[in-house]
mmCIF file of C-alpha atoms in Angstrom:
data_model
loop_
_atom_site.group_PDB
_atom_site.id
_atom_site.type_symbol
_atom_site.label_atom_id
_atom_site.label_comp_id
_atom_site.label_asym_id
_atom_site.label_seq_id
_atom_site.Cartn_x
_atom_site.Cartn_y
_atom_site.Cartn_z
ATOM 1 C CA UNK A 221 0.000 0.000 0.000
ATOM 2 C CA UNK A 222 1.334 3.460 -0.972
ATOM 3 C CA UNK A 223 0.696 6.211 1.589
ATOM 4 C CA UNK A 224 -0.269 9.452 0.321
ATOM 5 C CA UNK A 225 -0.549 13.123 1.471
ATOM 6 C CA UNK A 226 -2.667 15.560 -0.828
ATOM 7 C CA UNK A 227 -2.197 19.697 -0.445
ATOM 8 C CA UNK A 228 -4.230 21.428 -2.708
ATOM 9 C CA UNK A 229 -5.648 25.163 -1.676
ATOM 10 C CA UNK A 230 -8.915 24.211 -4.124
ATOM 11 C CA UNK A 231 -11.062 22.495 -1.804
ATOM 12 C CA UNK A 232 -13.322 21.030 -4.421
ATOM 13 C CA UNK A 233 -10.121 19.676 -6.557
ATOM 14 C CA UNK A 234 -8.435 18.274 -3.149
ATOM 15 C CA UNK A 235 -11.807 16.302 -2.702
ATOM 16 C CA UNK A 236 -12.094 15.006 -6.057
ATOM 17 C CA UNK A 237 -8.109 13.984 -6.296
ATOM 18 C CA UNK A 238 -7.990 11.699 -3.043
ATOM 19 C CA UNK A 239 -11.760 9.946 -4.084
ATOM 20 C CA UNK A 240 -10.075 9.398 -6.906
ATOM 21 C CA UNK A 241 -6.749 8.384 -5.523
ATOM 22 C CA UNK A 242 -8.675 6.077 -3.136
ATOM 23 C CA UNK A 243 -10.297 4.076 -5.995
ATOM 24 C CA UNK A 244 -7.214 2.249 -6.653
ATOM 25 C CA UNK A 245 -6.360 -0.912 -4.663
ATOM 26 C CA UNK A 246 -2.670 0.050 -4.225
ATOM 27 C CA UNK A 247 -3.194 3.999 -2.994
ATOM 28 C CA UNK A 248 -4.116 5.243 0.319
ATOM 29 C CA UNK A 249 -4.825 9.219 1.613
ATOM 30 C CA UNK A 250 -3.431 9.893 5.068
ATOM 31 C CA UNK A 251 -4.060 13.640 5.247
ATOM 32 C CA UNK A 252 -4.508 16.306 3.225
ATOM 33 C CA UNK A 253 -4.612 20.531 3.729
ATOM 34 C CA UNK A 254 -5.306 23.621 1.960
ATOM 35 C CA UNK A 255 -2.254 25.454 2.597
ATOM 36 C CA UNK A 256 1.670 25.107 2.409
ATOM 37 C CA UNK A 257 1.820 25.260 6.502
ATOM 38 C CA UNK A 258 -0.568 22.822 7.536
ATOM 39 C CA UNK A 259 0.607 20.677 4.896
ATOM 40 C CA UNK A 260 4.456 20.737 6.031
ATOM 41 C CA UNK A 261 3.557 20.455 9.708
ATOM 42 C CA UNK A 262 1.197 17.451 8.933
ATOM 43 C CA UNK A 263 3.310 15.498 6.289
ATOM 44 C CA UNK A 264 6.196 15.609 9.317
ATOM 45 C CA UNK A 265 3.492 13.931 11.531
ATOM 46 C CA UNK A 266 2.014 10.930 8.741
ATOM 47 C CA UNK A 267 5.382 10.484 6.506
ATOM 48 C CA UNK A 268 3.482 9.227 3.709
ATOM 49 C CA UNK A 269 5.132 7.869 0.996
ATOM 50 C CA UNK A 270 4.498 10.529 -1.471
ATOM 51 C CA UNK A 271 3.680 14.173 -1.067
ATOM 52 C CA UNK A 272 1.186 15.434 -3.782
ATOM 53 C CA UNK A 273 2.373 19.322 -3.893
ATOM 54 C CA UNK A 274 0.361 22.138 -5.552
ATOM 55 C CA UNK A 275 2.531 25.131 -6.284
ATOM 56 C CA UNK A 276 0.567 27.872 -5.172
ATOM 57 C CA UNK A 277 -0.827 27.917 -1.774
ATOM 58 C CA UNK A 278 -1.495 30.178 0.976
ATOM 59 C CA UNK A 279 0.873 30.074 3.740
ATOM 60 C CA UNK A 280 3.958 28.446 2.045
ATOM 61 C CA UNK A 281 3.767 27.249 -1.456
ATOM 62 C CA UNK A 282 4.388 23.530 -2.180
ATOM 63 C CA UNK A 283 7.542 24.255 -3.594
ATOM 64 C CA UNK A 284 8.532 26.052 -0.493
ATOM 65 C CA UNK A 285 7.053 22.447 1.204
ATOM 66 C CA UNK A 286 9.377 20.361 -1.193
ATOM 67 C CA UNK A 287 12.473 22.322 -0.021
ATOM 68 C CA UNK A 288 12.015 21.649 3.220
ATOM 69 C CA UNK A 289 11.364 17.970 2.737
ATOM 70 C CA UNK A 290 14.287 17.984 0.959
ATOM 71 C CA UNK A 291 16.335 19.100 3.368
ATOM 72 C CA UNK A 292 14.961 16.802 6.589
ATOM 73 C CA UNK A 293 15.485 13.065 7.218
ATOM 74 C CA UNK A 294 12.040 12.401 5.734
ATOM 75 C CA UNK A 295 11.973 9.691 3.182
ATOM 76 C CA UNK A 296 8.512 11.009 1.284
ATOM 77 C CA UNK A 297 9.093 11.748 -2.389
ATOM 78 C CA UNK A 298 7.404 14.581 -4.145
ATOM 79 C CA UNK A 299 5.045 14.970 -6.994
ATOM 80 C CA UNK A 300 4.513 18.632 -7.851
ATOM 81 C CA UNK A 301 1.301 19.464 -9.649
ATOM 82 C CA UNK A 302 0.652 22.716 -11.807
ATOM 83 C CA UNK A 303 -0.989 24.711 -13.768
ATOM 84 C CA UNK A 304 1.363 26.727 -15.479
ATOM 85 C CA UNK A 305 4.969 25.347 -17.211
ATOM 86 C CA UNK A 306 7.013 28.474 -15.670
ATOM 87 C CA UNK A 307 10.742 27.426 -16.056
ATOM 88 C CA UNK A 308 11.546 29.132 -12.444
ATOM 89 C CA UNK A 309 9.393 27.457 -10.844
ATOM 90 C CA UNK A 310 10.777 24.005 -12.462
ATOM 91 C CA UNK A 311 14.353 24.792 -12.152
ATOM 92 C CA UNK A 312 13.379 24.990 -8.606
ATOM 93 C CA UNK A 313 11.574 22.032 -8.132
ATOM 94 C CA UNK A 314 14.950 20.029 -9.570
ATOM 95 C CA UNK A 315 16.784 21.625 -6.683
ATOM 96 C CA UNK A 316 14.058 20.537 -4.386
ATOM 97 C CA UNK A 317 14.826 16.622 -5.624
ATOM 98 C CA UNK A 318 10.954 16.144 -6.172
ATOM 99 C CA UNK A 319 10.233 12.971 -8.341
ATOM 100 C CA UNK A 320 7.300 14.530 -9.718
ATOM 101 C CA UNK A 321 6.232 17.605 -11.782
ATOM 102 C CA UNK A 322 2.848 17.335 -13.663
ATOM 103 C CA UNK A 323 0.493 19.415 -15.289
ATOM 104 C CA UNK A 324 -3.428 19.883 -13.421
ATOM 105 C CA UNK A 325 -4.368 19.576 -17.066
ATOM 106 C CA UNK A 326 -2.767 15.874 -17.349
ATOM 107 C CA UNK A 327 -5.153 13.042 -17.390
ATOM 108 C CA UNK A 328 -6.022 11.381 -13.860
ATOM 109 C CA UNK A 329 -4.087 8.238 -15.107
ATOM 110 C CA UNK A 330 -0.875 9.996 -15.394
ATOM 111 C CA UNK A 331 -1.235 10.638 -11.883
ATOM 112 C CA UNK A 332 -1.403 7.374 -10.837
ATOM 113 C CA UNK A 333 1.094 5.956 -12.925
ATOM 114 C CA UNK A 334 3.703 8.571 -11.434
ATOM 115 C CA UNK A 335 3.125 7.945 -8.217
ATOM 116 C CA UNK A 336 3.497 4.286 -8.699
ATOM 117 C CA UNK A 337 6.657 5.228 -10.969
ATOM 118 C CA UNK A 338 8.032 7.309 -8.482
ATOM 119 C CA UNK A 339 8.261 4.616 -5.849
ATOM 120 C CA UNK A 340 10.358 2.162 -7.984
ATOM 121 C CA UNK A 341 13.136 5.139 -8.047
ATOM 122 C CA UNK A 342 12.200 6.438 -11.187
ATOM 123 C CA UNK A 343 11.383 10.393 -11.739
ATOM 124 C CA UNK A 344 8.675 11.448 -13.881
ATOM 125 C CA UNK A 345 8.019 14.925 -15.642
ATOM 126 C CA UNK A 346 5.544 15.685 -18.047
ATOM 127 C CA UNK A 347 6.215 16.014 -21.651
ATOM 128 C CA UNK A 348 4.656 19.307 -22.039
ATOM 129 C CA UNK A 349 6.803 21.014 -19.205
ATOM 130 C CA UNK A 350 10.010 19.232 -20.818
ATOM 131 C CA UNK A 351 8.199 20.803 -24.265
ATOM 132 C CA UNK A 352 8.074 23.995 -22.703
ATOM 133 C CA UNK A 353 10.962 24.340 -21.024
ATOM 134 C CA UNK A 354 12.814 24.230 -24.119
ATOM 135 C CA UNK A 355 10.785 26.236 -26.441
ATOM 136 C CA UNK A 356 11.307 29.336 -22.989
ATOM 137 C CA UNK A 357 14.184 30.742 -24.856
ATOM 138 C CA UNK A 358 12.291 30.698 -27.992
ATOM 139 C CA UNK A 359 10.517 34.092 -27.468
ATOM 140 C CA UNK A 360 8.759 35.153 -30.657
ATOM 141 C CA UNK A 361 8.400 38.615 -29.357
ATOM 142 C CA UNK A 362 10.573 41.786 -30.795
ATOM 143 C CA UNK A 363 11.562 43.840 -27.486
ATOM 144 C CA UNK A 364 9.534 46.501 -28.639
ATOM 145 C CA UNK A 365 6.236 43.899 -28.657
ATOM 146 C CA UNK A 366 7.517 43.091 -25.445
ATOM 147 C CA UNK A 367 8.038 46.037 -24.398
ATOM 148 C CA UNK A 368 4.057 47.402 -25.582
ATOM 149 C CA UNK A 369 3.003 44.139 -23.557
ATOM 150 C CA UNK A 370 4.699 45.386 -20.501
ATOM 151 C CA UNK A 371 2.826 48.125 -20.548
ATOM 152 C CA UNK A 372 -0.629 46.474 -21.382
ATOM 153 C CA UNK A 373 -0.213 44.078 -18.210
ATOM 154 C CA UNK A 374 -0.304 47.471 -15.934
ATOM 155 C CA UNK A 375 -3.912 48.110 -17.316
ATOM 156 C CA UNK A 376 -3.163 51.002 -19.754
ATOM 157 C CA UNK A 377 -5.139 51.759 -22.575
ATOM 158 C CA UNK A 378 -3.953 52.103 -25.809
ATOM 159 C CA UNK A 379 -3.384 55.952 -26.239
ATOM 160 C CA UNK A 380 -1.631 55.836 -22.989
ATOM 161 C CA UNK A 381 0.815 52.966 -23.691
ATOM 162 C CA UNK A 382 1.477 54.864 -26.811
ATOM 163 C CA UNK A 383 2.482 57.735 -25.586
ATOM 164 C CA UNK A 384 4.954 56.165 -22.674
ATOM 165 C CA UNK A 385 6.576 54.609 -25.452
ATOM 166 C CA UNK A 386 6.383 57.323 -27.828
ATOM 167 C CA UNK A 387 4.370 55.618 -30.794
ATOM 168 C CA UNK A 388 1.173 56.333 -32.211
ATOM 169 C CA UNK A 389 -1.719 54.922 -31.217
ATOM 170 C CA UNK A 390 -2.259 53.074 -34.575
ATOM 171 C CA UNK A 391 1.385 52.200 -34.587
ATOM 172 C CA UNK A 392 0.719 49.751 -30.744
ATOM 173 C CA UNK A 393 -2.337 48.391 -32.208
ATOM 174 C CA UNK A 394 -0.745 47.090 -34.951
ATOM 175 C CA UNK A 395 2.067 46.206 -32.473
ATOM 176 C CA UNK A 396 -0.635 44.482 -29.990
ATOM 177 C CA UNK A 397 -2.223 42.768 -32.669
ATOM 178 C CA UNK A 398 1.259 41.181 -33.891
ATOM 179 C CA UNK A 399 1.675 40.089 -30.574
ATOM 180 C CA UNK A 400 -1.412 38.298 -30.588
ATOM 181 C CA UNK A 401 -0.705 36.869 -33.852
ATOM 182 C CA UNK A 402 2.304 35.349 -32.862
ATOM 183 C CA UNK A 403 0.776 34.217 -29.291
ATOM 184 C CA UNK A 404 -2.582 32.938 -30.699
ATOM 185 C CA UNK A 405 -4.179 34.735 -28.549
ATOM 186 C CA UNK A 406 -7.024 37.066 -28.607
ATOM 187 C CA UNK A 407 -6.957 40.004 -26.230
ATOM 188 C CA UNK A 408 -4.573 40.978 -23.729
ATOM 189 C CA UNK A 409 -5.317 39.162 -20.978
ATOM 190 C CA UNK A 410 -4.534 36.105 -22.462
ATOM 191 C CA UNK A 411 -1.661 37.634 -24.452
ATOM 192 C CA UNK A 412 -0.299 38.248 -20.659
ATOM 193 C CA UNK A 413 -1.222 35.044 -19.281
ATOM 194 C CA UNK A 414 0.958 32.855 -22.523
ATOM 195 C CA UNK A 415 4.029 35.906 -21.850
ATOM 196 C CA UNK A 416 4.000 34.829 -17.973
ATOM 197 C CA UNK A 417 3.655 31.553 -18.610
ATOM 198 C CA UNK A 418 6.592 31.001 -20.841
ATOM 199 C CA UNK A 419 9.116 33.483 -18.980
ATOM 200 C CA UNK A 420 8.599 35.801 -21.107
ATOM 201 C CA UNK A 421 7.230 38.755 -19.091
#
């Protein structure tokens, strides 16, 4: 039987995961919590086998969690989950040892199959992040696109952002809508979102 521990600060997605987790014959929930803090003082209490981390929590995030595991006598192994494939946040994770890192997006079977993989020794990332993580340098963005985005993510409008970069207002539309082009995105928001995602912002 593999002992897990689930922190996940979305209470409907931490119920779901461990009735899901529990399903399987092998897998066993110990605990669980909605923040980084409960989570670390918790996991030093059960020492499950594996630690199901998300990133962003209130408190301490999971990768903050994973360092700290890291660095104690505890024997639980990591699996990170996400939502975004931001190469800080997985270069830190490798320093944190974890034997995890999957996307939120993944199927539920991936999941299962790391955590299993994981205990044999082996570490598992998903393809995407690996995907990602080398297509971060990649920027299609001009630093003058980048440098119009900059200055959409602070909630200007148009004329405004124009004139703190000295263009005309025609000139960062055409500038913005390049950007989306090359983003395939459709408004700014989401423009922001892909930049952030990818390291680029």
């Amino acid at each position: 039987m593999i002992t897990l521990y689930l922190a996940e600060d979305q209470s409907m997605l931490n119920s779901a995961l461990t009735q899901l987790l529990e399903l399987e014959d092998d897998l066993h929930v110990v605990g669980s919590a909605v923040d980084g803090i409960n989570a670390w003082q918790e996991l030093q209490e059960v020492q499950p086998d594996v630690a199901i981390l998300d990133i962003e929590m209130p408190g301490m995030t999971g990768l903050d969690v994973a360092d700290r595991l890291a660095g104690s006598q505890l024997a639980t192994k990591v699996i990170v989950l996400t939502t975004f494939a931001q190469r800080r946040y997985f270069e830190r994770a490798v320093k944190a040892n974890v034997a995890g890192y999957l996307l939120k997006d993944s199927p539920s079977d991936d999941l299962i199959d790391a955590i299993r993989a994981v205990m044999t020794g082996r570490t598992i990332y998903a393809p995407e992040l690996v995907t990602n993580m080398l297509s971060a340098d990649n920027n299609p963005l001009t630093e003058r696109e980048l440098a119009v985005l900059v200055e959409a993510e602070k909630g200007l409008p148009t004329k405004t952002i124009a004139a703190n970069l000295y263009l005309s207002a025609g000139t960062t539309r055409n500038y913005l809508s390049a950007i989306f082009s090359k983003l395939g995105v459709h408004n700014r928001l989401e423009a922001i979102h892909v930049a952030k995602a990818n390291q680029w912002l």
